[in-house]
XYZ file of C-alpha atoms in Angstrom:
275
model
C -0.913 3.843 -26.098
C -0.114 2.279 -22.709
C 2.452 -0.499 -22.562
C 1.432 -3.768 -20.970
C 3.904 -6.324 -19.652
C 2.441 -9.737 -18.923
C 3.466 -12.957 -17.237
C 1.556 -16.118 -16.308
C -1.288 -15.175 -13.993
C -0.554 -11.459 -13.881
C -0.072 -8.308 -15.931
C 1.141 -4.813 -15.126
C 0.192 -1.688 -16.994
C 2.461 1.354 -17.054
C 0.257 4.268 -18.001
C -0.261 7.980 -18.197
C -3.644 9.026 -16.818
C -3.656 12.065 -19.086
C -6.359 14.614 -18.328
C -8.799 12.148 -16.754
C -8.282 13.227 -13.133
C -6.340 16.472 -13.480
C -9.289 18.435 -12.140
C -9.279 16.713 -8.751
C -8.910 19.255 -5.955
C -5.768 19.051 -3.839
C -7.442 18.701 -0.464
C -5.709 19.727 2.787
C -4.089 16.967 4.820
C -6.987 15.064 6.449
C -4.939 12.870 8.812
C -2.825 13.150 11.942
C 0.892 12.498 11.341
C 2.363 9.422 13.013
C 6.157 9.444 12.508
C 6.793 5.813 13.556
C 7.802 2.728 11.562
C 4.752 1.984 9.417
C 3.437 5.511 9.906
C 3.592 8.846 8.115
C 5.732 11.913 8.801
C 4.869 15.407 7.602
C 8.041 17.422 7.002
C 7.926 21.180 6.403
C 9.659 22.382 3.240
C 10.493 25.819 1.893
C 7.796 28.053 0.424
C 7.544 28.992 -3.226
C 5.091 29.061 -6.093
C 5.759 25.508 -7.242
C 6.045 22.288 -5.274
C 9.652 21.261 -4.631
C 10.722 17.715 -5.492
C 11.509 15.526 -2.494
C 12.803 11.977 -2.067
C 13.227 9.589 0.855
C 15.581 6.637 0.522
C 15.714 7.338 -3.195
C 11.925 7.215 -3.662
C 9.909 10.285 -4.758
C 7.692 11.652 -2.010
C 4.250 13.219 -2.187
C 4.347 17.008 -1.600
C 1.346 19.131 -0.570
C 0.564 22.763 0.170
C -0.403 23.038 3.840
C -1.666 26.621 3.878
C 1.607 27.898 5.344
C 3.971 26.279 2.887
C 4.873 23.041 1.168
C 5.152 19.830 3.188
C 6.422 16.353 2.313
C 4.096 13.478 3.251
C 6.578 10.688 3.941
C 5.639 7.023 4.260
C 7.925 5.293 6.779
C 8.643 1.576 6.169
C 8.205 -0.905 9.006
C 11.919 -1.704 8.720
C 12.972 1.889 9.513
C 15.046 2.430 12.644
C 13.906 5.066 15.156
C 15.965 8.231 15.293
C 17.086 10.937 12.911
C 16.270 10.523 9.231
C 16.548 12.881 6.265
C 14.650 13.629 3.110
C 16.406 15.108 0.101
C 14.855 18.255 -1.362
C 16.485 19.636 -4.491
C 20.067 19.248 -3.333
C 19.659 19.773 0.391
C 18.789 17.496 3.294
C 15.949 18.166 5.725
C 15.951 16.104 8.934
C 13.027 14.578 10.776
C 12.757 12.083 13.623
C 11.178 8.627 13.642
C 9.734 7.671 17.018
C 9.901 4.046 18.227
C 6.857 1.782 18.178
C 6.543 -1.871 19.148
C 3.828 -3.881 17.434
C 2.194 -6.935 19.036
C 2.915 -10.519 18.033
C 0.577 -12.834 16.129
C 0.969 -16.625 15.944
C -0.713 -18.426 13.031
C -0.991 -22.153 12.301
C -1.192 -23.079 8.621
C -2.047 -26.577 7.342
C -0.127 -26.076 4.099
C 3.548 -26.102 5.073
C 4.460 -24.703 1.624
C 2.780 -21.439 2.619
C 5.347 -21.203 5.429
C 8.418 -22.654 3.697
C 7.950 -22.557 -0.103
C 9.720 -25.183 -2.199
C 12.112 -24.356 -5.061
C 9.312 -24.136 -7.632
C 7.320 -21.853 -5.351
C 10.375 -19.659 -4.750
C 10.832 -19.212 -8.500
C 7.183 -18.209 -8.842
C 7.449 -15.778 -5.925
C 10.517 -14.150 -7.510
C 8.643 -13.652 -10.802
C 5.707 -12.147 -8.960
C 7.889 -9.793 -6.918
C 9.422 -8.537 -10.161
C 5.907 -7.582 -11.281
C 4.843 -6.121 -7.954
C 7.892 -3.878 -7.609
C 6.863 -1.396 -10.326
C 3.236 -1.536 -9.163
C 4.180 -0.340 -5.672
C 6.031 2.589 -7.273
C 3.284 3.523 -9.752
C 2.923 7.297 -10.246
C 0.404 7.765 -13.106
C 0.451 11.282 -14.494
C -2.564 13.373 -13.553
C -3.816 11.320 -10.595
C -4.038 13.369 -7.384
C -4.785 11.398 -4.181
C -7.192 12.816 -1.611
C -5.512 10.964 1.318
C -8.963 10.294 2.778
C -10.192 6.722 2.268
C -13.383 4.763 2.815
C -13.174 1.218 4.192
C -13.172 -0.976 1.055
C -15.568 -3.578 2.478
C -17.726 -3.685 5.640
C -16.454 -5.733 8.567
C -14.393 -5.771 11.697
C -10.630 -5.348 11.711
C -9.092 -8.700 12.679
C -5.326 -8.585 12.072
C -3.901 -5.135 12.645
C -1.133 -3.527 10.648
C 2.414 -4.176 11.848
C 1.810 -7.455 13.694
C 5.026 -9.458 14.126
C 3.835 -12.723 12.582
C 4.977 -16.242 13.452
C 3.746 -18.969 11.105
C 3.965 -22.541 12.479
C 6.555 -21.366 14.965
C 8.723 -19.578 12.383
C 9.089 -15.763 12.358
C 8.139 -14.122 9.075
C 7.742 -10.592 7.728
C 5.449 -8.296 9.739
C 1.869 -7.818 8.616
C 2.095 -4.925 6.161
C -1.631 -4.361 5.799
C -5.020 -4.386 7.462
C -7.293 -7.468 7.525
C -11.051 -6.921 7.354
C -13.266 -9.839 8.374
C -15.985 -10.376 5.772
C -17.906 -13.260 4.194
C -16.792 -14.768 0.894
C -18.416 -13.002 -2.037
C -18.924 -9.671 -0.287
C -18.185 -6.695 -2.542
C -14.796 -4.978 -2.359
C -14.963 -1.366 -3.516
C -12.405 1.329 -4.291
C -11.677 3.306 -1.101
C -10.695 6.310 -3.249
C -10.293 7.155 -6.922
C -7.440 5.531 -8.780
C -6.169 3.495 -11.699
C -5.731 -0.278 -11.780
C -2.042 -0.923 -12.501
C -1.720 -4.648 -11.741
C -3.961 -7.669 -11.276
C -3.138 -11.338 -10.931
C -3.145 -14.549 -8.935
C -0.113 -14.479 -6.613
C 1.411 -17.102 -4.315
C 0.899 -15.217 -1.047
C -1.720 -12.591 -1.995
C -3.970 -14.835 -4.105
C -6.219 -12.929 -6.481
C -5.130 -9.331 -6.025
C -5.629 -5.823 -7.394
C -3.130 -2.950 -7.229
C -4.824 0.453 -7.418
C -2.664 3.587 -7.882
C -4.300 6.646 -6.319
C -1.639 9.051 -7.600
C 1.720 10.504 -6.568
C 3.073 7.214 -5.222
C -0.008 6.319 -3.147
C -0.958 2.702 -3.974
C -3.446 0.203 -2.518
C -3.318 -3.600 -2.659
C -6.456 -5.693 -2.206
C -5.620 -9.370 -1.665
C -7.184 -12.848 -1.268
C -10.105 -11.983 -3.570
C -12.424 -14.699 -4.854
C -13.149 -12.632 -7.970
C -11.545 -9.647 -9.726
C -13.948 -7.386 -11.644
C -11.550 -4.718 -12.968
C -8.868 -4.703 -15.656
C -5.483 -3.049 -16.058
C -5.714 0.588 -17.060
C -9.244 1.015 -15.728
C -9.857 4.295 -13.880
C -12.248 3.909 -10.953
C -14.199 6.278 -8.740
C -14.636 5.912 -4.958
C -17.065 3.050 -4.353
C -16.590 1.340 -7.721
C -16.517 -2.457 -7.552
C -13.037 -4.035 -7.624
C -13.879 -7.631 -6.807
C -15.232 -9.924 -4.101
C -13.903 -11.141 -0.755
C -12.279 -14.571 -0.796
C -9.526 -16.675 0.774
C -7.113 -17.248 -2.108
C -3.347 -17.293 -1.528
C -2.056 -17.520 2.053
C -5.284 -17.178 4.008
C -6.900 -19.184 6.788
C -10.415 -17.937 6.063
C -12.352 -15.395 3.965
C -11.251 -11.817 4.565
C -9.876 -8.796 2.736
C -6.233 -7.817 3.146
C -5.730 -4.126 2.331
C -2.247 -2.640 2.119
C -1.576 1.050 1.566
C 1.768 2.393 0.346
C 3.368 5.855 0.142
C 6.729 6.323 -1.609
C 7.038 2.512 -1.771
C 6.652 2.157 2.010
C 3.730 0.188 3.423
C 1.905 2.250 6.052
C -1.064 1.731 8.354
C -4.272 2.296 6.318
C -6.145 3.288 9.495
C -4.305 6.627 9.451
C -6.305 7.579 6.366
C -9.700 6.016 7.057
C -12.724 8.285 7.332
C -14.059 8.312 10.878
């Protein structure tokens, strides 16, 4: 039986997917590598009959067969410095290079000053929520195999791009680690790819949110929802309903915030969107 850990307003489920999605085909890489902070590097590994195990900054990395050999699909965090980096592959280091990229700046005015500078009570809540979110970002349910090709989870224009250097009420804050999709409140939010719900809850910054693990360290977050229609442990197909667009948490209007993570590094979801 799965184990469920709960806290006020949220719960995380640590699960094994078992045989549910073991038959999913391991599709070839459907995206163009972008080895920049917030992007994805594809690093060639040695050949062999079985996939080697790779890590980057201590996190396990997705490995795929490319047709010529095994490759590591490495999510690069926004905080990464350009230059030489290394992944560890079964006792040896393989280098790759991160190219520089400068993201534009976004200035936002919020009426609620607590959303910019949380008070002590808010800080305690945020710490509890981060303790829950940490394992969700690292979820690796057994048997789930991600396709790495995603549908846009709700119709609408892209308003706040990934990587924006955000300034709230004149104060610099963390860069925008997701993609904002402009949409009316109540519009359906659907799974962009198959996966398992590993965490839901009402969070200080993200509002009503759903974490969906697609397999092998690939995880989506859908935030600011007005309604959540899935539960922990639920396995969903592409297009299944997850919830509805809202403006809960730190939001200035109704929209969907979608973050995508590989090996616990938030990357630009547009790299994986179907064209």
